[in-house]
Amino acid sequence: MAAGLLGLGARRLLAVAATRGLPVAHVRWESSSSRAVIAPSAVAGKRTPEPTVRWQEDPDPEDENLYEKNPDSHGYDKDPVVDLWNMRVVFFFGFSIVLVFGSTFVAYLPDYRCMGCPREWNGMQEWARREAERLVKYREANGLPIMESNCFDPSKIQLPEDED
Amino acid sequence: MLKIIIPTIMLIPLTWMSKPNMIWINTTTYGLLISLISLSYLNQPNDNTLNSSLMFFSDSLSAPLLALTTWLLPLMLMASQHHLSKEPLTRKKLYISMLILLQLFLIMTFTASELIFFYILFEATLIPTLIIITRWGNQTERLNAGLYFLFYTLMGSLPLLVALLYIHNFMGSLNFLMIQYWIQPLPNSWSNIFLWLACMMAFMVKMPLYGLHLWLPKAHVEAPIAGSMVLAAVLLKLGGYGMMRITTLLNPLTNFMAYPFMMLSLWGMIMTSSICLRQTDLKSLIAYSSVSHMALVIVAVLIQTPWSYMGATALMIAHGLTSSMLFCLANSNYERIHSRTMILARGLQTLLPLMAAWWLLASLTNLALPPTINLIGELFVVMSSFSWSNITIILMGINIIITALYSLYMLITTQRGKYSHHIKNIKPSFTRENALMTLHLLPLLLLSLNPKIILGPIY
């Protein structure tokens, strides 16, 4: 029996009393047989409020929220006009001019790698491939042989005169 | 070259004389136009260099880095606009002037043809960066960070000055284009070993090499967003660029002297990748990942094979864009919750889905997903290091796995899962932030369509 003092039911009651406070009376009752009076307590149900502590995770009150005054804020400035123009300037010059024109420029850079000496430095490979395909297409269309067996044009070779 | 230098110098009067509500618009506009001009240097017609003048030249190695530097200035300006919005006007203009000055010094460094000129500008880039870190950083540790950054780099580069003066005395000139033809093989003697060390240590500290990397997490974490962006994207590449230039003078001693640094880099890349898995601070994670990627570049430059040089150049450009993008993403978190701790802002995918898309793409490029140029760089370096020594494949393989692990760890921690209950009221993504991420990402993806421009002079 003594062990039941902190039995389950009692524990639950203790827990409830701790969280919700002791059960309170809601109406005033005066006993007819004794002088006991049960009345709603003036401080019943009230617990001391938790002190307001600022936690680190709460939003910093000194932070200005750019969306408050200007719900369409782009994040650049408080003034909506400056903010809008800053956004436009960044997008226009950043994307439309530099990224677009810059990528076009870079994409059309010539095939370098020593254009002067292609065989040593593997230069002009893409050009060579394109030129070969173009010539093959032309020669096949015109019925010419794809390659001639002579490396050099025989009519341009000047041989020394035969000397007996 | 003047067509880039003069407009950059003139950006400074532009910031000081613009109307207060137009400073950001004007500087961003003209910064973007300058980056368009710098793209013209990508037209490298042959194996030789484009010589602009007696003092400046650009070749296939410096032109992409130049384009990266000039592209980054408008991006830095866009990223800084929010955290500077409450500062007084003069301070905003000072900040922008520091950024522009840094950009100017960097442009001149990458295109300098005389090595002492390169050295002077290499040191000059430290000053604006130091001012940006120590003045506009957010935590008290920024003073310590600035000190580490300044003195590590200075300690490394003072021997470089002595070595360059000696080489000038010995060879008669330090014009890089000329001494390429005058170099003689460096015999193996004690004084030449010290000469090699003196030349290389400055760049090793800058890269940074694993044992000398302590300044980097501090500086990256304490710097404001523009400082982090420029540090990660460009200043580290100064080290790689300098190494690639100076190793032409130091053959064949490099074959012998490179071993300790190769060991440090190979081991260091695994160590710093593993440290990334244990980080709670988001910016610190990205900083250590920079060390890991740059260790690959060090390995590549020390091996000195054609493929490794191509991989090093590609990796430098790719890492510049990726790392800068990751810092911008971390900053977008920081501006909302004012903390760099990763787990404080988790589950962001449900709240900010578009930003989650940028996080995903940035993490994927960070772990070198094909067909991005990050993969091209890493793969070339891994293959060339395998041909240098078969055993390095194990270390490189472990590094690639751990890189994937921490990139995904960062992505999953910040984006996936249930959001923490206090971030329900964070502000939605601004157009500015989305534009910033796209401007980082689009060049990266476009380059994967045409990587030959970033493969360097050996391609």
Coordinates of C-alpha atoms in Angstrom, one line a residue:
Chain A
M1 CA 0.0 0.0 0.0
A2 CA 2.8 2.4 0.9
A3 CA 4.3 1.6 -2.4
G4 CA 1.2 2.7 -4.1
L5 CA 1.7 6.2 -2.8
L6 CA 3.6 6.9 -5.9
G7 CA 1.5 4.6 -7.9
L8 CA 0.5 5.2 -11.4
G9 CA -2.6 7.1 -10.7
A10 CA -0.8 9.3 -8.1
R11 CA 2.0 10.0 -10.5
R12 CA -0.5 11.1 -13.2
L13 CA -2.2 13.3 -10.7
L14 CA 1.2 14.8 -9.7
A15 CA 2.1 15.4 -13.3
V16 CA -1.2 17.0 -14.1
A17 CA -0.8 19.2 -11.0
A18 CA 2.7 20.2 -12.1
T19 CA 1.7 21.1 -15.6
R20 CA -1.8 22.4 -15.2
G21 CA -1.7 23.4 -11.6
L22 CA -4.0 22.1 -8.9
P23 CA -7.6 21.6 -9.8
V24 CA -9.5 24.8 -9.4
A25 CA -13.0 25.6 -8.3
H26 CA -15.1 27.4 -10.7
V27 CA -18.1 28.4 -8.4
R28 CA -18.2 29.5 -4.8
W29 CA -19.4 26.8 -2.4
E30 CA -20.0 27.3 1.2
S31 CA -20.4 24.2 3.4
S32 CA -23.5 24.0 5.4
S33 CA -22.0 21.8 8.1
S34 CA -18.8 23.6 8.7
R35 CA -17.2 26.9 8.0
A36 CA -15.4 25.7 4.9
V37 CA -15.7 27.8 1.9
I38 CA -14.4 26.7 -1.5
A39 CA -14.0 29.7 -3.8
P40 CA -12.3 30.3 -7.1
S41 CA -8.9 31.5 -6.3
A42 CA -7.9 34.8 -7.5
V43 CA -4.6 33.4 -8.8
A44 CA -5.9 30.1 -9.9
G45 CA -4.8 29.0 -13.3
K46 CA -2.4 31.7 -13.5
R47 CA 1.3 30.9 -13.6
T48 CA 4.1 33.3 -13.7
P49 CA 4.6 34.2 -17.3
E50 CA 8.0 33.1 -18.7
P51 CA 10.4 35.9 -18.9
T52 CA 10.8 37.2 -22.5
V53 CA 14.3 36.2 -23.5
R54 CA 15.7 36.9 -26.9
W55 CA 17.1 33.8 -28.5
Q56 CA 19.8 33.9 -31.0
E57 CA 17.6 32.1 -33.5
D58 CA 14.8 34.7 -33.4
P59 CA 14.9 37.2 -36.2
D60 CA 17.2 40.1 -35.3
P61 CA 15.0 43.2 -34.6
E62 CA 17.7 45.4 -36.1
D63 CA 17.4 43.5 -39.4
E64 CA 15.5 45.5 -41.8
N65 CA 13.0 43.4 -43.8
L66 CA 13.2 44.8 -47.3
Y67 CA 9.9 43.1 -48.1
E68 CA 8.0 45.1 -45.5
K69 CA 7.9 48.5 -47.2
N70 CA 8.4 47.1 -50.7
P71 CA 6.8 43.7 -51.2
D72 CA 8.3 43.6 -54.7
S73 CA 11.8 44.1 -53.4
H74 CA 14.6 42.6 -55.5
G75 CA 17.0 42.9 -52.6
Y76 CA 19.2 45.7 -53.8
D77 CA 18.0 48.8 -52.0
K78 CA 15.2 50.2 -49.9
D79 CA 14.1 52.7 -52.5
P80 CA 11.9 50.8 -54.9
V81 CA 13.0 52.8 -58.0
V82 CA 16.7 52.3 -57.3
D83 CA 16.0 48.7 -56.5
L84 CA 14.2 48.1 -59.8
W85 CA 16.8 49.8 -61.9
N86 CA 19.6 47.9 -60.1
M87 CA 17.9 44.7 -60.9
R88 CA 17.4 45.7 -64.5
V89 CA 21.0 46.8 -64.9
V90 CA 22.4 43.6 -63.4
F91 CA 20.2 41.5 -65.6
F92 CA 20.8 43.5 -68.8
F93 CA 24.5 44.0 -68.5
G94 CA 25.3 40.7 -66.7
F95 CA 23.2 38.3 -68.7
S96 CA 22.2 40.0 -72.0
I97 CA 25.4 41.7 -72.7
V98 CA 28.3 39.8 -71.1
L99 CA 27.0 36.3 -70.9
V100 CA 25.4 36.3 -74.3
F101 CA 27.9 38.3 -76.3
G102 CA 30.8 36.9 -74.4
S103 CA 29.7 33.3 -75.1
T104 CA 29.2 34.1 -78.7
F105 CA 32.6 35.6 -78.9
V106 CA 34.2 32.6 -77.2
A107 CA 32.3 30.1 -79.3
Y108 CA 33.4 31.7 -82.5
L109 CA 37.1 32.0 -81.5
P110 CA 39.3 30.7 -84.2
D111 CA 40.8 27.3 -83.9
Y112 CA 44.1 28.3 -82.7
R113 CA 47.0 26.2 -81.4
C114 CA 49.6 27.4 -83.7
M115 CA 47.8 28.0 -86.9
G116 CA 51.2 28.4 -88.6
C117 CA 52.4 24.9 -88.0
P118 CA 49.4 22.6 -87.9
R119 CA 51.1 19.3 -88.2
E120 CA 53.3 19.8 -85.1
W121 CA 50.8 21.2 -82.8
N122 CA 47.6 19.5 -84.0
G123 CA 46.3 22.9 -84.9
M124 CA 43.4 23.7 -87.2
Q125 CA 42.0 20.2 -86.8
E126 CA 38.4 21.4 -86.9
W127 CA 39.1 23.5 -89.9
A128 CA 40.8 20.7 -91.6
R129 CA 37.9 18.3 -91.0
R130 CA 35.4 20.9 -92.3
E131 CA 37.5 21.7 -95.3
A132 CA 37.9 18.0 -96.2
E133 CA 34.2 17.4 -95.9
R134 CA 33.5 20.4 -98.1
L135 CA 35.9 19.3 -100.8
V136 CA 34.7 15.7 -100.8
K137 CA 31.1 16.9 -101.2
Y138 CA 32.1 19.1 -104.1
R139 CA 34.2 16.5 -105.9
E140 CA 31.6 13.8 -105.6
A141 CA 28.9 16.2 -106.9
N142 CA 31.1 17.0 -109.9
G143 CA 32.3 13.5 -110.6
L144 CA 35.9 14.4 -110.0
P145 CA 38.0 11.9 -108.2
I146 CA 38.1 12.5 -104.5
M147 CA 41.9 12.7 -104.4
E148 CA 44.4 12.8 -107.2
S149 CA 47.2 10.4 -107.0
N150 CA 49.8 13.1 -107.7
C151 CA 50.9 15.0 -104.6
F152 CA 52.0 17.9 -106.7
D153 CA 50.7 19.2 -109.9
P154 CA 52.9 17.6 -112.6
S155 CA 52.7 20.5 -114.9
K156 CA 54.4 22.8 -112.4
I157 CA 57.4 20.6 -111.8
Q158 CA 60.3 21.9 -113.8
L159 CA 62.8 19.2 -114.4
P160 CA 66.3 20.2 -115.5
E161 CA 66.9 19.5 -119.2
D162 CA 68.2 16.1 -120.0
E163 CA 71.9 16.2 -120.4
D164 CA 73.4 13.4 -122.2
Chain B
M1 CA 46.0 45.9 -71.4
L2 CA 45.3 49.6 -70.8
K3 CA 41.8 49.0 -72.1
I4 CA 41.2 47.1 -68.9
I5 CA 43.5 49.0 -66.5
I6 CA 42.3 52.5 -67.2
P7 CA 38.6 51.7 -66.9
T8 CA 39.3 49.9 -63.6
I9 CA 41.2 52.9 -62.2
M10 CA 38.4 55.1 -63.3
L11 CA 35.9 53.0 -61.4
I12 CA 37.3 54.7 -58.2
P13 CA 36.3 58.2 -59.2
L14 CA 33.0 56.7 -60.3
T15 CA 32.2 55.4 -56.8
W16 CA 33.3 58.6 -55.1
M17 CA 31.5 61.0 -57.4
S18 CA 28.3 59.0 -58.1
K19 CA 25.1 60.1 -56.4
P20 CA 24.5 58.1 -53.2
N21 CA 21.7 56.0 -54.6
M22 CA 23.6 55.2 -57.8
I23 CA 26.9 53.9 -56.5
W24 CA 26.0 50.3 -56.7
I25 CA 24.3 50.5 -60.1
N26 CA 27.2 52.4 -61.7
T27 CA 29.9 50.3 -60.4
T28 CA 28.2 47.0 -61.2
T29 CA 27.4 48.2 -64.7
Y30 CA 30.9 49.3 -65.5
G31 CA 32.4 46.3 -63.8
L32 CA 30.4 44.0 -66.1
L33 CA 31.5 46.0 -69.1
I34 CA 35.1 45.7 -68.1
S35 CA 34.7 41.9 -67.8
L36 CA 33.3 41.9 -71.4
I37 CA 36.5 43.6 -72.6
S38 CA 38.7 41.2 -70.7
L39 CA 37.1 38.3 -72.7
S40 CA 38.9 39.6 -75.8
Y41 CA 42.1 38.3 -74.3
L42 CA 40.8 34.8 -74.6
N43 CA 41.6 35.0 -78.3
Q44 CA 45.0 33.6 -78.1
P45 CA 46.0 33.1 -81.7
N46 CA 48.9 30.7 -81.3
D47 CA 51.2 29.0 -79.0
N48 CA 53.0 32.2 -78.2
T49 CA 51.8 35.0 -76.0
L50 CA 49.8 38.1 -76.8
N51 CA 52.2 40.9 -76.0
S52 CA 50.3 44.1 -75.2
S53 CA 53.3 46.2 -74.3
L54 CA 56.7 46.0 -72.7
M55 CA 55.2 45.5 -69.3
F56 CA 52.1 43.4 -69.9
F57 CA 51.4 40.2 -71.8
S58 CA 48.7 37.6 -71.7
D59 CA 48.8 34.0 -72.6
S60 CA 46.5 31.1 -72.4
L61 CA 47.2 30.7 -68.7
S62 CA 46.7 34.3 -67.6
A63 CA 43.8 35.2 -69.9
P64 CA 41.2 32.9 -68.2
L65 CA 42.4 34.1 -64.8
L66 CA 42.1 37.7 -65.9
A67 CA 38.6 37.0 -67.1
L68 CA 37.8 35.4 -63.8
T69 CA 39.1 38.4 -61.8
T70 CA 37.2 40.9 -63.8
W71 CA 34.0 38.8 -63.7
L72 CA 34.2 38.6 -60.0
L73 CA 34.2 42.3 -59.2
P74 CA 30.5 42.9 -60.2
L75 CA 29.6 39.7 -58.4
M76 CA 31.4 40.9 -55.2
L77 CA 29.6 44.2 -55.4
M78 CA 26.2 42.5 -55.7
A79 CA 27.0 40.2 -52.8
S80 CA 28.1 43.1 -50.5
Q81 CA 25.1 45.3 -51.2
H82 CA 23.0 44.0 -48.4
H83 CA 25.4 43.8 -45.5
L84 CA 26.7 47.3 -46.3
S85 CA 23.2 48.9 -46.6
K86 CA 23.3 50.3 -43.1
E87 CA 26.8 51.7 -43.2
P88 CA 27.4 55.4 -43.7
L89 CA 28.0 56.5 -47.3
T90 CA 31.7 57.1 -47.0
R91 CA 32.3 53.7 -45.6
K92 CA 30.4 52.1 -48.4
K93 CA 32.5 54.0 -50.9
L94 CA 35.7 53.1 -49.1
Y95 CA 34.7 49.4 -49.3
I96 CA 34.0 49.6 -53.0
S97 CA 37.3 51.4 -53.5
M98 CA 39.1 48.7 -51.7
L99 CA 37.5 46.1 -53.9
I100 CA 38.4 48.0 -57.1
L101 CA 41.9 48.6 -55.9
L102 CA 42.3 44.9 -55.3
Q103 CA 40.9 44.1 -58.7
L104 CA 43.3 46.5 -60.3
F105 CA 46.3 45.0 -58.6
L106 CA 45.1 41.5 -59.5
I107 CA 44.7 42.4 -63.2
M108 CA 48.2 43.8 -63.3
T109 CA 49.6 40.8 -61.4
F110 CA 48.2 38.3 -63.8
T111 CA 49.5 40.1 -66.8
A112 CA 52.8 41.4 -65.6
S113 CA 55.7 40.3 -67.7
E114 CA 58.6 41.4 -65.5
L115 CA 58.9 39.3 -62.4
I116 CA 59.8 42.0 -60.0
F117 CA 56.7 43.9 -61.2
F118 CA 54.7 40.7 -60.6
Y119 CA 56.2 40.5 -57.1
I120 CA 55.4 44.1 -56.2
L121 CA 51.8 43.7 -57.2
F122 CA 51.6 40.2 -55.6
E123 CA 52.5 41.9 -52.3
A124 CA 50.2 44.9 -53.1
T125 CA 47.2 42.7 -53.3
L126 CA 47.7 41.9 -49.6
I127 CA 46.9 45.4 -48.4
P128 CA 43.3 45.9 -49.7
T129 CA 42.5 42.3 -48.7
L130 CA 43.8 42.9 -45.2
I131 CA 41.8 46.1 -44.9
I132 CA 38.7 44.4 -46.1
I133 CA 39.1 41.5 -43.6
T134 CA 40.0 43.5 -40.5
R135 CA 37.7 46.5 -41.0
W136 CA 34.6 44.8 -42.3
G137 CA 34.7 41.4 -40.8
N138 CA 32.0 40.4 -38.4
Q139 CA 33.6 38.8 -35.4
T140 CA 36.4 39.9 -33.1
E141 CA 38.6 37.1 -34.4
R142 CA 39.1 39.1 -37.6
L143 CA 42.1 40.9 -36.2
N144 CA 43.9 37.6 -35.6
A145 CA 42.8 36.4 -39.0
G146 CA 44.2 39.5 -40.7
L147 CA 47.5 39.0 -38.8
Y148 CA 47.8 35.4 -39.8
F149 CA 47.0 36.2 -43.4
L150 CA 49.4 39.1 -43.7
F151 CA 52.4 37.5 -41.9
Y152 CA 52.1 34.1 -43.4
T153 CA 52.2 35.5 -46.8
L154 CA 54.9 38.0 -46.0
M155 CA 57.2 35.4 -44.4
G156 CA 56.8 33.3 -47.5
S157 CA 57.4 36.0 -50.0
L158 CA 60.4 37.8 -48.6
P159 CA 62.8 35.0 -49.7
L160 CA 61.1 35.3 -53.1
L161 CA 62.2 38.9 -53.4
V162 CA 65.8 37.9 -52.6
A163 CA 65.7 35.1 -55.0
L164 CA 64.3 37.2 -57.8
L165 CA 66.9 39.9 -57.3
Y166 CA 69.6 37.2 -57.4
I167 CA 68.2 35.8 -60.6
H168 CA 68.0 39.3 -62.1
N169 CA 71.6 39.8 -61.2
F170 CA 72.6 36.4 -62.6
M171 CA 70.6 36.5 -65.8
G172 CA 70.5 40.1 -66.6
S173 CA 66.8 40.5 -66.9
L174 CA 63.6 39.2 -65.3
N175 CA 61.3 39.8 -68.2
F176 CA 59.5 36.5 -68.2
L177 CA 59.2 36.2 -72.0
M178 CA 62.9 36.6 -72.4
I179 CA 64.3 34.4 -69.7
Q180 CA 62.4 31.5 -71.0
Y181 CA 65.0 31.3 -73.7
W182 CA 68.0 31.9 -71.5
I183 CA 67.5 29.4 -68.7
Q184 CA 70.1 26.9 -68.1
P185 CA 69.5 23.7 -66.1
L186 CA 69.9 24.3 -62.4
P187 CA 72.5 21.9 -61.0
N188 CA 71.9 20.3 -57.7
S189 CA 73.8 22.2 -55.0
W190 CA 72.9 23.6 -51.6
S191 CA 72.6 27.1 -52.8
N192 CA 70.3 26.1 -55.6
I193 CA 68.2 24.1 -53.3
F194 CA 67.7 27.3 -51.2
L195 CA 67.1 29.2 -54.3
W196 CA 64.3 26.7 -55.3
L197 CA 62.8 26.9 -51.8
A198 CA 63.0 30.7 -51.8
C199 CA 61.2 30.9 -55.1
M200 CA 58.5 28.5 -54.3
M201 CA 57.6 29.1 -50.7
A202 CA 55.7 32.3 -51.4
F203 CA 53.4 30.5 -53.7
M204 CA 53.2 27.4 -51.5
V205 CA 51.9 29.7 -48.6
K206 CA 49.5 31.3 -51.0
M207 CA 48.0 28.2 -52.5
P208 CA 48.1 27.1 -49.6
L209 CA 50.2 24.0 -49.0
Y210 CA 48.9 21.8 -46.3
G211 CA 51.4 22.6 -43.6
L212 CA 51.2 26.3 -44.2
H213 CA 47.5 26.6 -44.5
L214 CA 46.5 27.9 -41.1
W215 CA 45.8 31.4 -42.3
L216 CA 43.2 30.3 -44.8
P217 CA 40.4 29.0 -42.6
K218 CA 40.8 32.1 -40.4
A219 CA 40.9 34.6 -43.2
H220 CA 38.0 33.0 -45.2
V221 CA 35.8 32.7 -42.2
E222 CA 36.4 36.2 -40.8
A223 CA 36.3 38.1 -44.0
P224 CA 33.0 39.7 -45.3
I225 CA 31.4 38.0 -48.3
A226 CA 33.3 40.0 -50.9
G227 CA 36.6 39.3 -49.1
S228 CA 35.8 35.6 -49.0
M229 CA 34.9 35.5 -52.6
V230 CA 38.0 37.2 -53.8
L231 CA 40.2 35.3 -51.5
A232 CA 38.9 31.9 -52.6
A233 CA 38.4 32.6 -56.2
V234 CA 41.4 34.7 -57.2
L235 CA 44.0 35.1 -54.5
L236 CA 44.6 31.4 -54.1
K237 CA 45.1 31.2 -57.9
L238 CA 47.8 33.8 -57.7
G239 CA 49.9 31.1 -55.9
G240 CA 49.1 28.6 -58.6
Y241 CA 49.8 31.0 -61.4
G242 CA 53.1 32.1 -59.8
M243 CA 54.2 28.5 -59.4
M244 CA 53.5 27.7 -63.0
R245 CA 55.5 30.6 -64.1
I246 CA 58.4 30.2 -61.8
T247 CA 58.9 26.5 -62.3
T248 CA 60.1 27.2 -65.8
L249 CA 63.2 28.7 -64.3
L250 CA 63.9 26.0 -61.8
N251 CA 64.3 22.9 -63.9
P252 CA 65.6 20.2 -63.4
L253 CA 65.9 20.7 -59.7
T254 CA 62.1 20.5 -59.4
N255 CA 62.2 16.8 -60.1
F256 CA 64.3 16.3 -57.0
M257 CA 62.9 19.1 -54.7
A258 CA 59.3 18.4 -55.3
Y259 CA 59.0 15.3 -53.2
P260 CA 58.4 16.8 -49.7
F261 CA 55.8 19.1 -51.1
M262 CA 54.1 16.3 -53.1
M263 CA 53.9 14.3 -49.9
L264 CA 52.5 17.2 -48.0
S265 CA 49.9 18.0 -50.7
L266 CA 48.9 14.4 -51.2
W267 CA 48.5 13.8 -47.5
G268 CA 47.1 17.2 -46.9
M269 CA 44.3 16.9 -49.3
I270 CA 43.0 13.9 -47.5
M271 CA 43.4 15.5 -44.1
T272 CA 41.7 18.7 -45.0
S273 CA 38.9 16.9 -46.8
S274 CA 38.4 14.8 -43.6
I275 CA 38.4 17.9 -41.5
C276 CA 35.6 19.2 -43.6
L277 CA 33.5 16.2 -42.5
R278 CA 33.8 17.4 -38.9
Q279 CA 33.1 21.1 -39.4
T280 CA 30.2 22.8 -37.8
D281 CA 30.9 26.1 -39.3
L282 CA 29.7 26.4 -42.9
K283 CA 32.3 28.9 -44.1
S284 CA 35.1 26.9 -42.4
L285 CA 34.0 23.8 -44.3
I286 CA 34.2 25.7 -47.6
A287 CA 37.6 27.1 -46.7
Y288 CA 39.0 23.7 -45.9
S289 CA 37.6 22.4 -49.2
S290 CA 39.5 25.1 -50.9
V291 CA 42.7 23.9 -49.3
S292 CA 41.9 20.4 -50.5
H293 CA 41.3 21.5 -54.1
M294 CA 44.4 23.6 -54.2
A295 CA 46.5 20.7 -53.0
L296 CA 45.5 19.0 -56.2
V297 CA 46.8 22.0 -58.1
I298 CA 50.1 22.0 -56.2
V299 CA 50.5 18.3 -57.1
A300 CA 49.8 19.1 -60.7
V301 CA 52.2 22.0 -60.9
L302 CA 55.0 20.0 -59.3
I303 CA 54.7 17.1 -61.6
Q304 CA 55.1 19.3 -64.6
T305 CA 53.6 17.2 -67.3
P306 CA 51.5 18.6 -70.1
W307 CA 48.3 16.9 -68.9
S308 CA 48.9 18.0 -65.3
Y309 CA 49.3 21.7 -66.4
M310 CA 46.1 21.5 -68.3
G311 CA 44.4 20.0 -65.3
A312 CA 45.9 22.6 -63.0
T313 CA 44.6 25.5 -65.1
A314 CA 41.2 24.0 -65.5
L315 CA 40.9 23.3 -61.8
M316 CA 41.9 26.8 -60.9
I317 CA 39.2 28.4 -63.0
A318 CA 36.6 25.8 -62.0
H319 CA 37.4 26.1 -58.3
G320 CA 37.4 29.8 -58.5
L321 CA 33.8 29.9 -59.6
T322 CA 32.6 27.0 -57.5
S323 CA 34.2 28.2 -54.3
S324 CA 33.0 31.8 -54.8
M325 CA 29.5 30.5 -55.3
L326 CA 29.6 28.4 -52.2
F327 CA 30.6 31.4 -50.2
C328 CA 27.8 33.4 -51.6
L329 CA 25.3 30.6 -50.7
A330 CA 26.8 30.5 -47.1
N331 CA 26.4 34.3 -47.0
S332 CA 22.8 34.1 -48.0
N333 CA 22.3 31.8 -45.0
Y334 CA 24.3 34.1 -42.7
E335 CA 22.4 37.2 -43.7
R336 CA 19.2 35.5 -42.5
I337 CA 20.2 33.8 -39.3
H338 CA 23.4 35.7 -38.4
S339 CA 25.3 32.6 -37.6
R340 CA 27.6 30.4 -39.6
T341 CA 26.6 27.2 -37.8
M342 CA 25.3 24.7 -40.3
I343 CA 22.7 23.0 -38.2
L344 CA 21.0 26.2 -37.2
A345 CA 19.5 26.6 -40.7
R346 CA 18.6 23.2 -41.9
G347 CA 15.9 21.9 -44.1
L348 CA 16.0 24.9 -46.3
Q349 CA 14.8 23.1 -49.3
T350 CA 11.2 23.3 -48.1
L351 CA 11.4 27.0 -47.4
L352 CA 13.6 28.3 -50.2
P353 CA 13.4 25.7 -53.1
L354 CA 15.2 27.9 -55.7
M355 CA 18.1 28.5 -53.4
A356 CA 18.1 24.8 -52.8
A357 CA 18.6 24.3 -56.5
W358 CA 21.7 26.5 -56.4
W359 CA 23.0 24.7 -53.4
L360 CA 22.5 21.4 -55.2
L361 CA 24.3 22.6 -58.3
A362 CA 27.1 24.2 -56.3
S363 CA 27.6 21.0 -54.3
L364 CA 27.6 18.9 -57.5
T365 CA 30.2 21.1 -59.1
N366 CA 32.3 21.0 -55.9
L367 CA 32.4 17.2 -55.9
A368 CA 33.5 17.3 -59.6
L369 CA 30.5 15.9 -61.3
P370 CA 30.9 15.2 -65.0
P371 CA 30.8 17.0 -67.4
T372 CA 31.8 20.2 -65.5
I373 CA 35.2 21.6 -65.8
N374 CA 35.9 20.7 -62.2
L375 CA 35.9 17.1 -63.3
I376 CA 38.2 17.8 -66.2
G377 CA 40.7 19.4 -64.0
E378 CA 40.6 16.8 -61.3
L379 CA 40.7 13.9 -63.7
F380 CA 43.7 15.3 -65.6
V381 CA 45.5 15.8 -62.3
V382 CA 44.7 12.3 -61.1
M383 CA 45.7 10.7 -64.3
S384 CA 49.0 12.6 -64.6
S385 CA 49.8 11.9 -60.9
F386 CA 49.1 8.2 -61.6
S387 CA 51.7 8.2 -64.3
W388 CA 54.1 10.0 -62.0
S389 CA 53.7 7.3 -59.4
N390 CA 51.2 4.5 -59.3
I391 CA 50.5 4.7 -55.5
T392 CA 49.1 8.3 -55.7
I393 CA 45.9 6.9 -57.2
I394 CA 45.0 5.5 -53.8
L395 CA 45.4 8.8 -52.1
M396 CA 43.7 10.7 -54.9
G397 CA 40.8 8.2 -54.9
I398 CA 40.3 8.5 -51.2
N399 CA 40.3 12.3 -51.6
I400 CA 37.7 12.2 -54.3
I401 CA 35.5 10.0 -52.2
I402 CA 35.8 12.3 -49.1
T403 CA 35.2 15.3 -51.3
A404 CA 32.0 13.8 -52.4
L405 CA 31.2 12.9 -48.8
Y406 CA 31.6 16.4 -47.4
S407 CA 29.9 18.1 -50.3
L408 CA 26.9 15.9 -49.8
Y409 CA 27.1 16.4 -46.0
M410 CA 27.0 20.1 -46.5
L411 CA 24.1 19.9 -48.9
I412 CA 22.1 17.5 -46.9
T413 CA 22.6 19.3 -43.6
T414 CA 21.6 22.7 -44.9
Q415 CA 18.9 21.6 -47.3
R416 CA 17.3 18.3 -46.5
G417 CA 15.4 17.1 -43.5
K418 CA 12.9 18.9 -41.4
Y419 CA 13.6 22.6 -41.0
S420 CA 14.5 23.9 -37.5
H421 CA 11.5 25.5 -36.0
H422 CA 12.9 29.0 -35.6
I423 CA 13.7 29.6 -39.3
K424 CA 10.2 29.5 -40.5
N425 CA 10.1 33.2 -40.7
I426 CA 13.2 33.8 -42.8
K427 CA 12.8 36.1 -45.7
P428 CA 12.4 34.6 -49.1
S429 CA 15.3 34.7 -51.6
F430 CA 15.9 38.0 -53.2
T431 CA 16.3 38.4 -57.0
R432 CA 19.8 39.7 -56.2
E433 CA 20.8 36.4 -54.6
N434 CA 19.4 34.3 -57.4
A435 CA 21.0 36.5 -60.0
L436 CA 24.3 36.2 -58.1
M437 CA 24.2 32.4 -58.1
T438 CA 23.2 32.3 -61.8
L439 CA 26.1 34.6 -62.7
H440 CA 28.4 32.2 -61.0
L441 CA 26.9 29.1 -62.4
L442 CA 26.3 29.9 -66.0
P443 CA 30.0 30.6 -66.9
L444 CA 30.8 27.3 -65.2
L445 CA 28.3 25.4 -67.2
L446 CA 29.1 27.2 -70.4
L447 CA 32.8 26.4 -70.0
S448 CA 31.9 22.7 -69.8
L449 CA 30.7 23.1 -73.4
N450 CA 34.0 24.7 -74.5
P451 CA 36.8 23.9 -72.1
K452 CA 39.6 24.4 -74.5
I453 CA 40.0 28.1 -73.4
I454 CA 40.7 27.1 -69.9
L455 CA 43.1 24.3 -70.5
G456 CA 46.1 26.6 -70.6
P457 CA 49.1 27.0 -72.8
I458 CA 49.8 23.4 -73.2
Y459 CA 46.6 22.5 -74.9

